[in-house]
CSV table of C-alpha atoms and ligand atoms in Angstrom, one decimal:
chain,number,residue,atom,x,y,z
A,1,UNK,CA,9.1,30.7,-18.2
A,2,UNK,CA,9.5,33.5,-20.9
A,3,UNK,CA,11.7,36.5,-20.2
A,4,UNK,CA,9.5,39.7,-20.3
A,5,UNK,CA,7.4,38.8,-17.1
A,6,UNK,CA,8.2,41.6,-14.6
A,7,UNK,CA,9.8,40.1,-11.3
A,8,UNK,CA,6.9,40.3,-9.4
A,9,UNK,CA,5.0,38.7,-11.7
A,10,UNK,CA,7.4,35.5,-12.2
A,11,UNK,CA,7.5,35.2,-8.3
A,12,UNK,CA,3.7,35.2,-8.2
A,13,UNK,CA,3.6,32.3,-10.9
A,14,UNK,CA,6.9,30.4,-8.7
A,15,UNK,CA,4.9,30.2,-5.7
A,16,UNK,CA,1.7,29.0,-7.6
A,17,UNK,CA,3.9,26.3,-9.4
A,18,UNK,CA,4.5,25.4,-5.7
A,19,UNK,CA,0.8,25.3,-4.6
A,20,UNK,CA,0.4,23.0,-8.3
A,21,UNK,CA,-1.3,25.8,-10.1
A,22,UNK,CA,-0.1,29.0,-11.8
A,23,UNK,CA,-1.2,32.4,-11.1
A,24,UNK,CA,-3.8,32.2,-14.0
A,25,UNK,CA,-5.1,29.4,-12.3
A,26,UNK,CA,-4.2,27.0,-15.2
A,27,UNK,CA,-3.2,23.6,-13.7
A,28,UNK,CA,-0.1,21.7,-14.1
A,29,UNK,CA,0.6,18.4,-15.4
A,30,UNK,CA,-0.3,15.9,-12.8
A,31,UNK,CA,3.0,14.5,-12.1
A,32,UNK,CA,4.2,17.7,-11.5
A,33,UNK,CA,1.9,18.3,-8.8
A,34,UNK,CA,1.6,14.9,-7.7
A,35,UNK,CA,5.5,15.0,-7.0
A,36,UNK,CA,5.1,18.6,-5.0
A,37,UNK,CA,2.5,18.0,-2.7
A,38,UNK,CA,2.4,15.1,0.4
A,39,UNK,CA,1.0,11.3,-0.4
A,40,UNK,CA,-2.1,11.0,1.7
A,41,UNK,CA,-2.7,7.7,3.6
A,42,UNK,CA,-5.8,7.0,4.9
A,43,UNK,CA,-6.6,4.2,7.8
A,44,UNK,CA,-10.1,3.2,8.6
A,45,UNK,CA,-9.5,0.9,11.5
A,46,UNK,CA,-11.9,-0.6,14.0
A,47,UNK,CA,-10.1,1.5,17.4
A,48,UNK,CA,-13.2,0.7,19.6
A,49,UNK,CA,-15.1,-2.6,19.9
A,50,UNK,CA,-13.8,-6.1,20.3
A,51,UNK,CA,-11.7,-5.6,17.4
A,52,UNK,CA,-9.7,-2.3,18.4
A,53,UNK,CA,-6.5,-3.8,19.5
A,54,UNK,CA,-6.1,-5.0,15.9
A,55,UNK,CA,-6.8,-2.0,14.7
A,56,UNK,CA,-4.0,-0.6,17.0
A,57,UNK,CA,-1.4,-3.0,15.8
A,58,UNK,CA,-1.8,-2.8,12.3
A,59,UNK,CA,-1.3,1.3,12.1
A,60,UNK,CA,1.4,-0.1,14.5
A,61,UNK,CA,3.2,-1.9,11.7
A,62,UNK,CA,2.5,0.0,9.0
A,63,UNK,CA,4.3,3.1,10.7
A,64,UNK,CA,7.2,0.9,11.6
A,65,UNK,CA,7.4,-0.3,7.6
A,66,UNK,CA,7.4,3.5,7.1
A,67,UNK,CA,9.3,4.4,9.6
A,68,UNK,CA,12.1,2.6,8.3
A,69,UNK,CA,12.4,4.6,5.4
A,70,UNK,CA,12.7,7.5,7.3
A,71,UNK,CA,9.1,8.1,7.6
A,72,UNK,CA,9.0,9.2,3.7
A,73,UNK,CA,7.6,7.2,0.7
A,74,UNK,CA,9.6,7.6,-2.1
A,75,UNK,CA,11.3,10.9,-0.7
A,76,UNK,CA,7.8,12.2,-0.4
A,77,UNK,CA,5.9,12.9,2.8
A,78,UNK,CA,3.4,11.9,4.3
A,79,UNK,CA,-0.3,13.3,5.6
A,80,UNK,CA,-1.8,10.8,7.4
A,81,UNK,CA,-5.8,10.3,8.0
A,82,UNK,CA,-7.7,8.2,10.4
A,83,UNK,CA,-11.3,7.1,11.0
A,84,UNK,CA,-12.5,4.6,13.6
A,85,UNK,CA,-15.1,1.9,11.2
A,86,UNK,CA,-16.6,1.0,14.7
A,87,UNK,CA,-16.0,-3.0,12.8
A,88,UNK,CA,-19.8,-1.4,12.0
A,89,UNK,CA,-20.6,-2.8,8.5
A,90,UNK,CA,-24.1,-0.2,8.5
A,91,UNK,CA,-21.5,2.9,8.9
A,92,UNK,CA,-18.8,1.7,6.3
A,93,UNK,CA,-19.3,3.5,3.1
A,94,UNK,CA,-20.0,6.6,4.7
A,95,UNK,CA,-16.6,6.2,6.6
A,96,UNK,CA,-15.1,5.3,3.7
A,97,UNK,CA,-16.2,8.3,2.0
A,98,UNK,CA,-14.8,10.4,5.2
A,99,UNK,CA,-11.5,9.2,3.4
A,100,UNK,CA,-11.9,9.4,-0.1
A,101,UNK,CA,-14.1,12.6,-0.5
A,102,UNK,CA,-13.4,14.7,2.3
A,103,UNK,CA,-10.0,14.4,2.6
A,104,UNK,CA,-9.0,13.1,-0.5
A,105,UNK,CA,-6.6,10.2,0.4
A,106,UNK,CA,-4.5,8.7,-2.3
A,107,UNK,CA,-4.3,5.3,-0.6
A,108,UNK,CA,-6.8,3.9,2.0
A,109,UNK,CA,-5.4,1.3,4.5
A,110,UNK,CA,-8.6,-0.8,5.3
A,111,UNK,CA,-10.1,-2.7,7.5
A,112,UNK,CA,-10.3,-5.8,9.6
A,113,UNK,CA,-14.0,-6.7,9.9
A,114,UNK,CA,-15.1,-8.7,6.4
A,115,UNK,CA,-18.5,-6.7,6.5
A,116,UNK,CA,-17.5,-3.3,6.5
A,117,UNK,CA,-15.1,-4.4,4.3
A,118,UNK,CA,-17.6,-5.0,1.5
A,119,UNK,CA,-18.5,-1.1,2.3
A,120,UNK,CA,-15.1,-0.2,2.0
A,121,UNK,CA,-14.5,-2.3,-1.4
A,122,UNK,CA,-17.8,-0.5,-2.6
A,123,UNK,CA,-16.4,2.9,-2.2
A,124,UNK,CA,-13.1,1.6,-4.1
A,125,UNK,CA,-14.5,0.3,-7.4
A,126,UNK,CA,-16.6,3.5,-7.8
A,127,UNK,CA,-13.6,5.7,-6.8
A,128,UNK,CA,-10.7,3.9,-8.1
A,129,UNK,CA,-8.4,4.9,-5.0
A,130,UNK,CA,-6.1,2.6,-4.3
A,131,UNK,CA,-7.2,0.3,-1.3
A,132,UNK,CA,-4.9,-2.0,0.6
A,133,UNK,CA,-6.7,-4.8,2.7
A,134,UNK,CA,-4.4,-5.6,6.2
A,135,UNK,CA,-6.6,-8.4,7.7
A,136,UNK,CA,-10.4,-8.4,6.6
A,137,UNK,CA,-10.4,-11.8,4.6
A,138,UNK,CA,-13.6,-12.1,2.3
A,139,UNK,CA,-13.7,-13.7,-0.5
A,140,UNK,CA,-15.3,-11.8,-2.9
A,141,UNK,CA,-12.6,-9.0,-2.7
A,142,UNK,CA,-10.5,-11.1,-4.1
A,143,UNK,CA,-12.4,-13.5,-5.9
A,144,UNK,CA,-15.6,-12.5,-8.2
A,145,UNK,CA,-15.3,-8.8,-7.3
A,146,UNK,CA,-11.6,-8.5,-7.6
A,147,UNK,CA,-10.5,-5.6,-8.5
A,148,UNK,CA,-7.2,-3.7,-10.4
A,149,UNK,CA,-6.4,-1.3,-7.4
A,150,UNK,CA,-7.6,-3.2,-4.4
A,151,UNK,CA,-4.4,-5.6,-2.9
A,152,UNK,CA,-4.7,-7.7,0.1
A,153,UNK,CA,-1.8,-8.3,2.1
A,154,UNK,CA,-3.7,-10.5,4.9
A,155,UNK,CA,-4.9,-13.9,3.8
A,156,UNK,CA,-8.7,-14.9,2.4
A,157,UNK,CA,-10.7,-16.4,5.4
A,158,UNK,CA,-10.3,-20.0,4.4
A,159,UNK,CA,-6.9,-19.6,3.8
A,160,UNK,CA,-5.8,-20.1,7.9
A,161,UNK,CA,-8.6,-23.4,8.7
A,162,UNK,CA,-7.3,-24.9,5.0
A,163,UNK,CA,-5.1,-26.8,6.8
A,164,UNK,CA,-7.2,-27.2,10.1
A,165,UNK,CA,-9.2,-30.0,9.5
A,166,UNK,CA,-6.4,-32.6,8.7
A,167,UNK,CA,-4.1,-31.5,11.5
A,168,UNK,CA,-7.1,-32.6,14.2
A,169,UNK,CA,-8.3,-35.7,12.2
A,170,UNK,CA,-4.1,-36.5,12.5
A,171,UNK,CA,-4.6,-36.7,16.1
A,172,UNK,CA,-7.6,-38.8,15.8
A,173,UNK,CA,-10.2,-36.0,16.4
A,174,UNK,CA,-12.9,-37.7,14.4
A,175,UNK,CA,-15.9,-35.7,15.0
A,176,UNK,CA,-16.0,-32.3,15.5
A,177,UNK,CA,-18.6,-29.5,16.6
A,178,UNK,CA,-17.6,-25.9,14.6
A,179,UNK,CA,-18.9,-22.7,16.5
A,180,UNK,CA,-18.0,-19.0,15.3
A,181,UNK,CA,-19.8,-15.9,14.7
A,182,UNK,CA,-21.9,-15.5,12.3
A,183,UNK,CA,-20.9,-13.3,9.5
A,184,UNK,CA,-18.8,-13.5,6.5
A,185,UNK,CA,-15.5,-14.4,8.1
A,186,UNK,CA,-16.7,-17.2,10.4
A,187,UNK,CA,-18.9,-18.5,7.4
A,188,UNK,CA,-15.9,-18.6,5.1
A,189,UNK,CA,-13.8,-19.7,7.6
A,190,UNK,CA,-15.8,-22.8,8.1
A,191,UNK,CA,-15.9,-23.8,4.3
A,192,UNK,CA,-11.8,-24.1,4.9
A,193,UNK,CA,-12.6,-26.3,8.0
A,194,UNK,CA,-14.9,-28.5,6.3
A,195,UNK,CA,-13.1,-29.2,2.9
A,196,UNK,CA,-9.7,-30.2,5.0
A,197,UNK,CA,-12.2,-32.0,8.0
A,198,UNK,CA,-13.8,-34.0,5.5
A,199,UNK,CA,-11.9,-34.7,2.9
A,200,UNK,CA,-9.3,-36.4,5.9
A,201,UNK,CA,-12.0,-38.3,7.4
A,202,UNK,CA,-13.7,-36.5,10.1
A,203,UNK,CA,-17.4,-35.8,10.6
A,204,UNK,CA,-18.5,-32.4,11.6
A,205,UNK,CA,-21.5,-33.0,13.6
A,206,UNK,CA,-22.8,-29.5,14.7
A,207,UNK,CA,-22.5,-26.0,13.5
A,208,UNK,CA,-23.0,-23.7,16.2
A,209,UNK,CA,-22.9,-19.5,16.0
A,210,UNK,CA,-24.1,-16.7,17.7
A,211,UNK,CA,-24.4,-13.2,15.9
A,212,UNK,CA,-21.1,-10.9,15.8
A,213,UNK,CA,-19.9,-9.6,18.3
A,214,UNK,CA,-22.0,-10.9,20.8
A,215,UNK,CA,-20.1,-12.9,23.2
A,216,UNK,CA,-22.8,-14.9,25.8
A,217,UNK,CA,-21.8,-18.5,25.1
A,218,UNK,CA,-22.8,-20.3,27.8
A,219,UNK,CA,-25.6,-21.7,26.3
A,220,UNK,CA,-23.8,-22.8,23.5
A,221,UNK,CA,-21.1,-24.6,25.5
A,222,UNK,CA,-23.8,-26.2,27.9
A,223,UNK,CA,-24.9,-27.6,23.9
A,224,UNK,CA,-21.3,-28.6,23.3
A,225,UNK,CA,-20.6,-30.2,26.4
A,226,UNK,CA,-23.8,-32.3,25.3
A,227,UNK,CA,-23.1,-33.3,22.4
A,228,UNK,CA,-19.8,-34.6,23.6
A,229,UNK,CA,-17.6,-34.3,20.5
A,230,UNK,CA,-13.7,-35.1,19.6
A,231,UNK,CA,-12.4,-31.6,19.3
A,232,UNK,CA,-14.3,-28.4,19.0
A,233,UNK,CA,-12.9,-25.9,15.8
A,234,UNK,CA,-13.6,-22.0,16.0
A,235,UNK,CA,-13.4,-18.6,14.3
A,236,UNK,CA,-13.0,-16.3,16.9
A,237,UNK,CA,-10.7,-12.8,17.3
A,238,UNK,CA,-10.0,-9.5,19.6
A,239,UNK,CA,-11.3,-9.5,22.9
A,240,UNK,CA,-14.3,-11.7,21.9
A,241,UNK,CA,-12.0,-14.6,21.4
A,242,UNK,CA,-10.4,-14.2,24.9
A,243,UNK,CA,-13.8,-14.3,26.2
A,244,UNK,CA,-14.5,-17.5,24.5
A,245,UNK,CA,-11.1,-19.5,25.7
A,246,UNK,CA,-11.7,-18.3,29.6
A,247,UNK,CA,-15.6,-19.3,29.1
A,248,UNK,CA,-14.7,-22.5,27.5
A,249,UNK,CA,-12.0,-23.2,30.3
A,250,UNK,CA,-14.7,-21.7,33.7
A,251,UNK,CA,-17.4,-24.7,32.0
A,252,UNK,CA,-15.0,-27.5,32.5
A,253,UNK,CA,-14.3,-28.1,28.9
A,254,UNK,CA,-10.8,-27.1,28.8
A,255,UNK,CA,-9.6,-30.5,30.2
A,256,UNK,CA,-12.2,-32.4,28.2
A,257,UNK,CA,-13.2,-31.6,24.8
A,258,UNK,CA,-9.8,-30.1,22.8
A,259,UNK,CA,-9.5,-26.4,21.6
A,260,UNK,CA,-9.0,-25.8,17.7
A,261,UNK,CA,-9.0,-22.7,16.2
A,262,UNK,CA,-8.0,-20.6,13.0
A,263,UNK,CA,-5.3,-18.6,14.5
A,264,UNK,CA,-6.9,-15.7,15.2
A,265,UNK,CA,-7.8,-17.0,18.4
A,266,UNK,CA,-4.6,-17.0,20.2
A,267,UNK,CA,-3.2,-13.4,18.5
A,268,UNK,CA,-3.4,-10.8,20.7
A,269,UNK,CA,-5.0,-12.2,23.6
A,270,UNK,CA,-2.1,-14.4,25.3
A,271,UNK,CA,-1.9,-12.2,28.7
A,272,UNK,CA,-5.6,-11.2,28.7
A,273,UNK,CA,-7.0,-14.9,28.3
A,274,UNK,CA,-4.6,-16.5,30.8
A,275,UNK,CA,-3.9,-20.0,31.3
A,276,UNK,CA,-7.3,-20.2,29.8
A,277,UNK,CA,-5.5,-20.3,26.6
A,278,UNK,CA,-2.6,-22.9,27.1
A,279,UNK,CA,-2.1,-26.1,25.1
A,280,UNK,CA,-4.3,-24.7,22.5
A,281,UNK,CA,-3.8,-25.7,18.8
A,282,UNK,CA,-4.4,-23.8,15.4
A,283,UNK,CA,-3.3,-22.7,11.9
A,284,UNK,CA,-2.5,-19.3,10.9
A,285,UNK,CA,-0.4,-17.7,8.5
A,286,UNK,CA,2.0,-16.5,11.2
A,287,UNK,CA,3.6,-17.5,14.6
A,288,UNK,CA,5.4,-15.4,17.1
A,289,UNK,CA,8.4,-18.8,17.3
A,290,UNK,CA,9.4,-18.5,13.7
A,291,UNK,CA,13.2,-18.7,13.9
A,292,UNK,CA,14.5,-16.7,11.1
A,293,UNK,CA,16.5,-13.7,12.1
A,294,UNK,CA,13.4,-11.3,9.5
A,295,UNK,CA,11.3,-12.5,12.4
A,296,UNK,CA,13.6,-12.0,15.5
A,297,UNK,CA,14.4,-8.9,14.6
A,298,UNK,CA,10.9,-7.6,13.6
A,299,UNK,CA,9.7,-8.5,16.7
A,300,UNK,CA,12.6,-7.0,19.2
A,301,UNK,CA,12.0,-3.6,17.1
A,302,UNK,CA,8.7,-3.7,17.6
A,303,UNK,CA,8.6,-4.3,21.2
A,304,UNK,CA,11.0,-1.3,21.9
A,305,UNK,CA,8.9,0.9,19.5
A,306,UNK,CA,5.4,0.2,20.3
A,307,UNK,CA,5.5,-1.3,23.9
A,308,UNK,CA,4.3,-4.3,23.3
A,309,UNK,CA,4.2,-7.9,22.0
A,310,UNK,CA,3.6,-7.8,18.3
A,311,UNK,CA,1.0,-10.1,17.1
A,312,UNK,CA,-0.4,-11.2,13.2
A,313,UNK,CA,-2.0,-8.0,12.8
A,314,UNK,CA,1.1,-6.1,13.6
A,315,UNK,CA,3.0,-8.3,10.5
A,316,UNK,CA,-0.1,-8.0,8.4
A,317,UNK,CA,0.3,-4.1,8.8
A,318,UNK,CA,4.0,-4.0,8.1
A,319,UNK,CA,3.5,-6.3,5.2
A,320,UNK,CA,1.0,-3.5,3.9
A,321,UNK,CA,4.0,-1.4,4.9
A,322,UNK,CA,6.3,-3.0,2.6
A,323,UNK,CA,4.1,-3.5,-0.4
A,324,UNK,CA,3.1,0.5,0.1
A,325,UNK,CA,7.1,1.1,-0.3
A,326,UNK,CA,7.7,-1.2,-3.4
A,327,UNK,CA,5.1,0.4,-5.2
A,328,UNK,CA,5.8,3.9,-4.3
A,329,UNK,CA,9.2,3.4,-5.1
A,330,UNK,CA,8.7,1.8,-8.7
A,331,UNK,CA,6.9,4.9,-9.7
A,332,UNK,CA,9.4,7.3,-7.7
A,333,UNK,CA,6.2,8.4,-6.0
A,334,UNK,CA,3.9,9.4,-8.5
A,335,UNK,CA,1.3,6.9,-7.0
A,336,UNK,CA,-1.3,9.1,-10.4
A,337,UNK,CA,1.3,6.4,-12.2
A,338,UNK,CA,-1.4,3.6,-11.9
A,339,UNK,CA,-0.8,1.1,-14.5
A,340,UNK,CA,3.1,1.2,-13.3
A,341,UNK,CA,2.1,1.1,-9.9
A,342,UNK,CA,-0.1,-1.8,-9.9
A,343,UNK,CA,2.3,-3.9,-11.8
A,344,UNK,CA,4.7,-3.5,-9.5
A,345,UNK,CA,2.9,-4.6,-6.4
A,346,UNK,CA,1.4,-7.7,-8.5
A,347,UNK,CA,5.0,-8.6,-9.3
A,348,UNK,CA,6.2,-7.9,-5.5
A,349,UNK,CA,8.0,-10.0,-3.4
A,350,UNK,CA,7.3,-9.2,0.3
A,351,UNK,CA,10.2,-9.9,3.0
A,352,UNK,CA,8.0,-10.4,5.8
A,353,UNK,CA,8.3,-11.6,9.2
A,354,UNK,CA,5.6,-14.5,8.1
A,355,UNK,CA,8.5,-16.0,5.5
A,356,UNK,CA,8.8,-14.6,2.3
A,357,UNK,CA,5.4,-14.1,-0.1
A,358,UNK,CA,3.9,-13.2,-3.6
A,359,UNK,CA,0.8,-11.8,-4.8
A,360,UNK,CA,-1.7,-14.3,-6.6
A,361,UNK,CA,-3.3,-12.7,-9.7
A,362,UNK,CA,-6.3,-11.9,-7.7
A,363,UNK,CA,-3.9,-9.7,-5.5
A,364,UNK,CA,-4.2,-12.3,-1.8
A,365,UNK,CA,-1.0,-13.4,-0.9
A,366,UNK,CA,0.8,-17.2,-2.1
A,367,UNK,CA,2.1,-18.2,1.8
A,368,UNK,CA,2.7,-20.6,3.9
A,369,UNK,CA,0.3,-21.9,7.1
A,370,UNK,CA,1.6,-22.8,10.0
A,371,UNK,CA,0.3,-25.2,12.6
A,372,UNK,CA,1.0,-23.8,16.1
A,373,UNK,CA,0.6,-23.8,19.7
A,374,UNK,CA,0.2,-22.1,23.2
A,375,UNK,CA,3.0,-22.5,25.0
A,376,UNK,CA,3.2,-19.7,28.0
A,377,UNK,CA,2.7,-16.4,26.4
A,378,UNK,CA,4.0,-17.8,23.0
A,379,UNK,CA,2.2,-18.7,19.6
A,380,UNK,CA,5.1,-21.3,19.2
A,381,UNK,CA,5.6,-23.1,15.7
A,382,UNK,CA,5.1,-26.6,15.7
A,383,UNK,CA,4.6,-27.5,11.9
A,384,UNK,CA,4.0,-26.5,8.3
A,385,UNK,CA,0.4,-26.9,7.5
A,386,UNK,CA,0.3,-25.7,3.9
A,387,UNK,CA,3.1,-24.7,1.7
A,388,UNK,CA,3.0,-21.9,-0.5
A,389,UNK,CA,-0.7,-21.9,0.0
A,390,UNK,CA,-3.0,-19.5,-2.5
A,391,UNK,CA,-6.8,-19.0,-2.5
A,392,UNK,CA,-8.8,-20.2,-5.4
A,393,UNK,CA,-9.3,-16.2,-6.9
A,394,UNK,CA,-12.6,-18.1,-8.4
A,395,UNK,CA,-14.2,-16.0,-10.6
A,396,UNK,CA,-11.5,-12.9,-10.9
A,397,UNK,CA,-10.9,-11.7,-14.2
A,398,UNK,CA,-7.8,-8.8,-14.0
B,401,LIG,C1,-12.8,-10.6,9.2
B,401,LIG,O1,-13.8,-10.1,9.6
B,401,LIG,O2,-12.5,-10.8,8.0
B,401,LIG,C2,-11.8,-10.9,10.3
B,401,LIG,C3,-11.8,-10.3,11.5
B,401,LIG,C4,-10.8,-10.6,12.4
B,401,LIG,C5,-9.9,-11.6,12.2
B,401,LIG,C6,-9.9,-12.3,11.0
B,401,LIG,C7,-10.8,-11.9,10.0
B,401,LIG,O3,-9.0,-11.9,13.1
C-alpha cells in the first residue's frame, strides 16, 4: 500500500481488502479472498420421505467429522446450506441449483436417492463445484460419466450384493426370487446379485418390483409365497424397507422362505421393524459389530452427540467428513486450489469406522464387504464377503 494515501483513505481500502475487494472496486487475487471469507457447504438431503432418516444421519456424521476439528476446515469457517431433495429425481436440478447459484456453495454434499442424483451430477459437470456423493450409488457417476470434481465416499450399487449371491448359494439356497424397487439403485443392485448368484450356481427364478417408493407388497408376497423359492434377495432402504421385513414376517414368510438383502435393509430400521427383522442375512460395506477400537469409539461418540444409534449412513457421512478435511487441509483451505485439491483426495486414505479405504481412479471407494446378521438390535459381523472390493469404473476416462 503506497505511502501518500491520506488515513482515511488507507482505512477505506483495509476494510475492502477485508470484504475481498478494494475501495476502487478492483478485485483481489482469488486466494486472497478465498482465504478471508467462510467455506460454504452445501447438503441436499432427502429430510422428508422414506428416505429422511438417512438424510438425518449423514449431516449427522459429517458434522461430527467436522466437529472434530473444532468445527473449522483448514482454520477456516464454515457457512452451512441445506435443501430437502424430497429423494424427488423431477425436482433435483433445480434443488441443486438452490445450492450452486443462489447461494453459491463451494462444496455440495449430495444425495442418497440414485435418481436425483443424476440431477445433482448434471448440475456438477456444468458448474464444476465440487460434489461429494455420501450414499446414492449409480454407476454412471462413477463409471462413463465420471467426473474430475465429483468423489463418492459411499459404495456403487453393486458393490454391497457383489458378494450376495455366493454367501446364499453357500447355504444351499439354490433358487432365488429377487424383488426391489424399481429404479436405478434396485436395478444395479440386482446386476451384483446375479453375477455372484449365477456364477456360484444358483438360479434366479423371478424378478419382482414395484415402483419407488411405493410400499403395498402384499400382492407381491402372495406371488412369492407361490412360487415357493430357496431364499428371497432384496434392495430395500429407510422406512420402506422396515415395511417390507414386518410385511414379509405378518404373511408367514418369515419362518419359511429366508430373508436376503443388500445391507441397506437392516440399517436404520432395527427398533422400528422389530423382531420382524431377526436372523436376517446380508452384505454391506459396514456393520455396527466391527471390533476395532476406530469403530467402538465412533459409535460411543456418536450416540452421546446425536442421540442415537449410528447406522451406514452415519459412517458414510463422516467418511465424507474425513475426505472434506484431507483435502481442505492439503490446500490449507484454498478449496479455488483445484488441481491440488483433487489429487489429494484421489490419493487419500480414509480412517473410517468401515476399516480403512482408498479412492479407485474413478473416485468410489476400494473396501471391504461384509456378510452380516440380525442379532437383537445389532447388525453383527459374521464374515468377509469381499476384500478390498472396487467397482469396474467401466468406461471413466480422468
Ligand atoms: C440409491 O438410490 O442409490 C440408494 C438409496 C438408499 C440406499 C442405497 C442406495 O440405502
Amino acid at each position: 500500500m503506497s505511502t501518500h494515501l491520506s488515513p482515511n483513505r488507507r482505512q477505506l481500502l483495509l476494510q475492502g481488502a477485508a470484504l475481498g475487494a478494494t475501495a476502487s472496486g478492483l478485485l483481489l487475487p482469488q486466494h486472497v479472498l478465498a482465504q478471508s471469507s467462510k467455506i460454504r457447504v452445501g447438503f441436499m438431503l432427502p429430510y422428508t420421505g422414506t428416505f429422511a432418516q438417512l438424510g438425518v444421519a449423514i449431516e449427522n456424521g459429517v458434522r461430527m467429522a467436522i466437529n472434530e476439528q473444532g468445527g473449522k476446515l483448514a482454520g477456516r469457517e464454515i457457512e452451512w446450506f441445506k435443501v430437502d431433495d424430497e429423494s424427488e429425481p423431477s425436482k433435483a436440478i433445480e434443488n441443486a441449483n438452490k445450492l450452486v447459484q443462489r447461494d453459491k456453495v463451494d462444496v455440495l454434499i449430495g444425495t442418497v436417492h440414485s435418481g436425483v442424483q443424476m440431477g445433482i451430477h448434471r448440475v456438477a459437470r456444468e458448474s464444476g463445484v465440487l460434489n461429494l456423493i455420501p450414499n446414492a450409488g449409480v454407476h454412471v457417476a462413477t463409471r462413463a460419466q465420471c467426473a474430475p470434481n465429483v468423489f463418492r465416499t459411499s459404495f456403487s450399487n453393486s458393490q454391497p450384493t457383489t458378494a450376495l449371491g455366493e454367501a446364499m448359494v453357500k447355504r444351499g439356497h439354490k433358487k432365488a426370487v429377487w424383488i426391489t424397487w424399481k429404479y436405478a439403485a434396485g436395478e444395479e443392485a440386482f446386476e451384483g446379485f446375479r453375477d455372484s448368484y449365477t456364477k456360484a450356481g444358483g438360479t434366479i427364478i423371478k424378478e419382482l418390483g414395484l415402483p419407488f417408493p411405493n410400499v403395498e407388497f402384499q400382492a407381491l408376497l402372495t406371488e412369492i409365497a407361490a412360487l415357493k423359492p430357496d431364499a428371497v434377495a432384496c434392495f430395500f432402504a429407510g422406512g420402506g424397507a422396515a415395511k417390507f421385513m414386518k410385511d414379509y414376517a405378518a404373511a408367514g414368510l418369515k419362518d419359511k422362505i429366508p430373508l436376503y438383502g443388500s445391507g441397506f435393509l437392516t440399517e436404520g430400521v432395527l427398533d422400528a421393524a422389530g423382531p420382524a427383522a431377526e436372523g436376517v442375512l446380508s452384505t454391506l460395506h459396514y456393520g455396527d459389530g466391527i471390533e476395532t477400537k476406530r469403530n467402538q469409539e465412533f459409535r460411543l461418540n456418536y450416540a452421546k452427540t446425536f442421540k442415537m444409534q449410528p447406522d451406514v449412513y452415519a459412517v458414510q457421512g463422516y467418511d465424507t467428513g474425513l475426505l472434506l478435511v484431507q483435502g481442505a487441509n492439503a490446500v490449507k483451505g484454498d478449496l479455488s486450489k483445484k488441481a491440488d485439491l483433487y489429487k489429494a483426495m484421489e490419493g487419500a486414505v480414509i480412517d473410517s469406522p468401515r476399516g480403512k479405504w482408498t479412492m479407485s481412479k474413478a473416485h468410489n471407494p476400494v473396501q471391504d464387504i461384509y456378510l452380516r446378521q440380525v442379532v437383537g438390535k445389532e447388525n453383527k459381523v459374521i464374515g468377509v464377503a469381499a476384500k478390498a472390493l472396487s467397482d469396474s469404473g467401466a468406461g471413466c476416462r480422468l
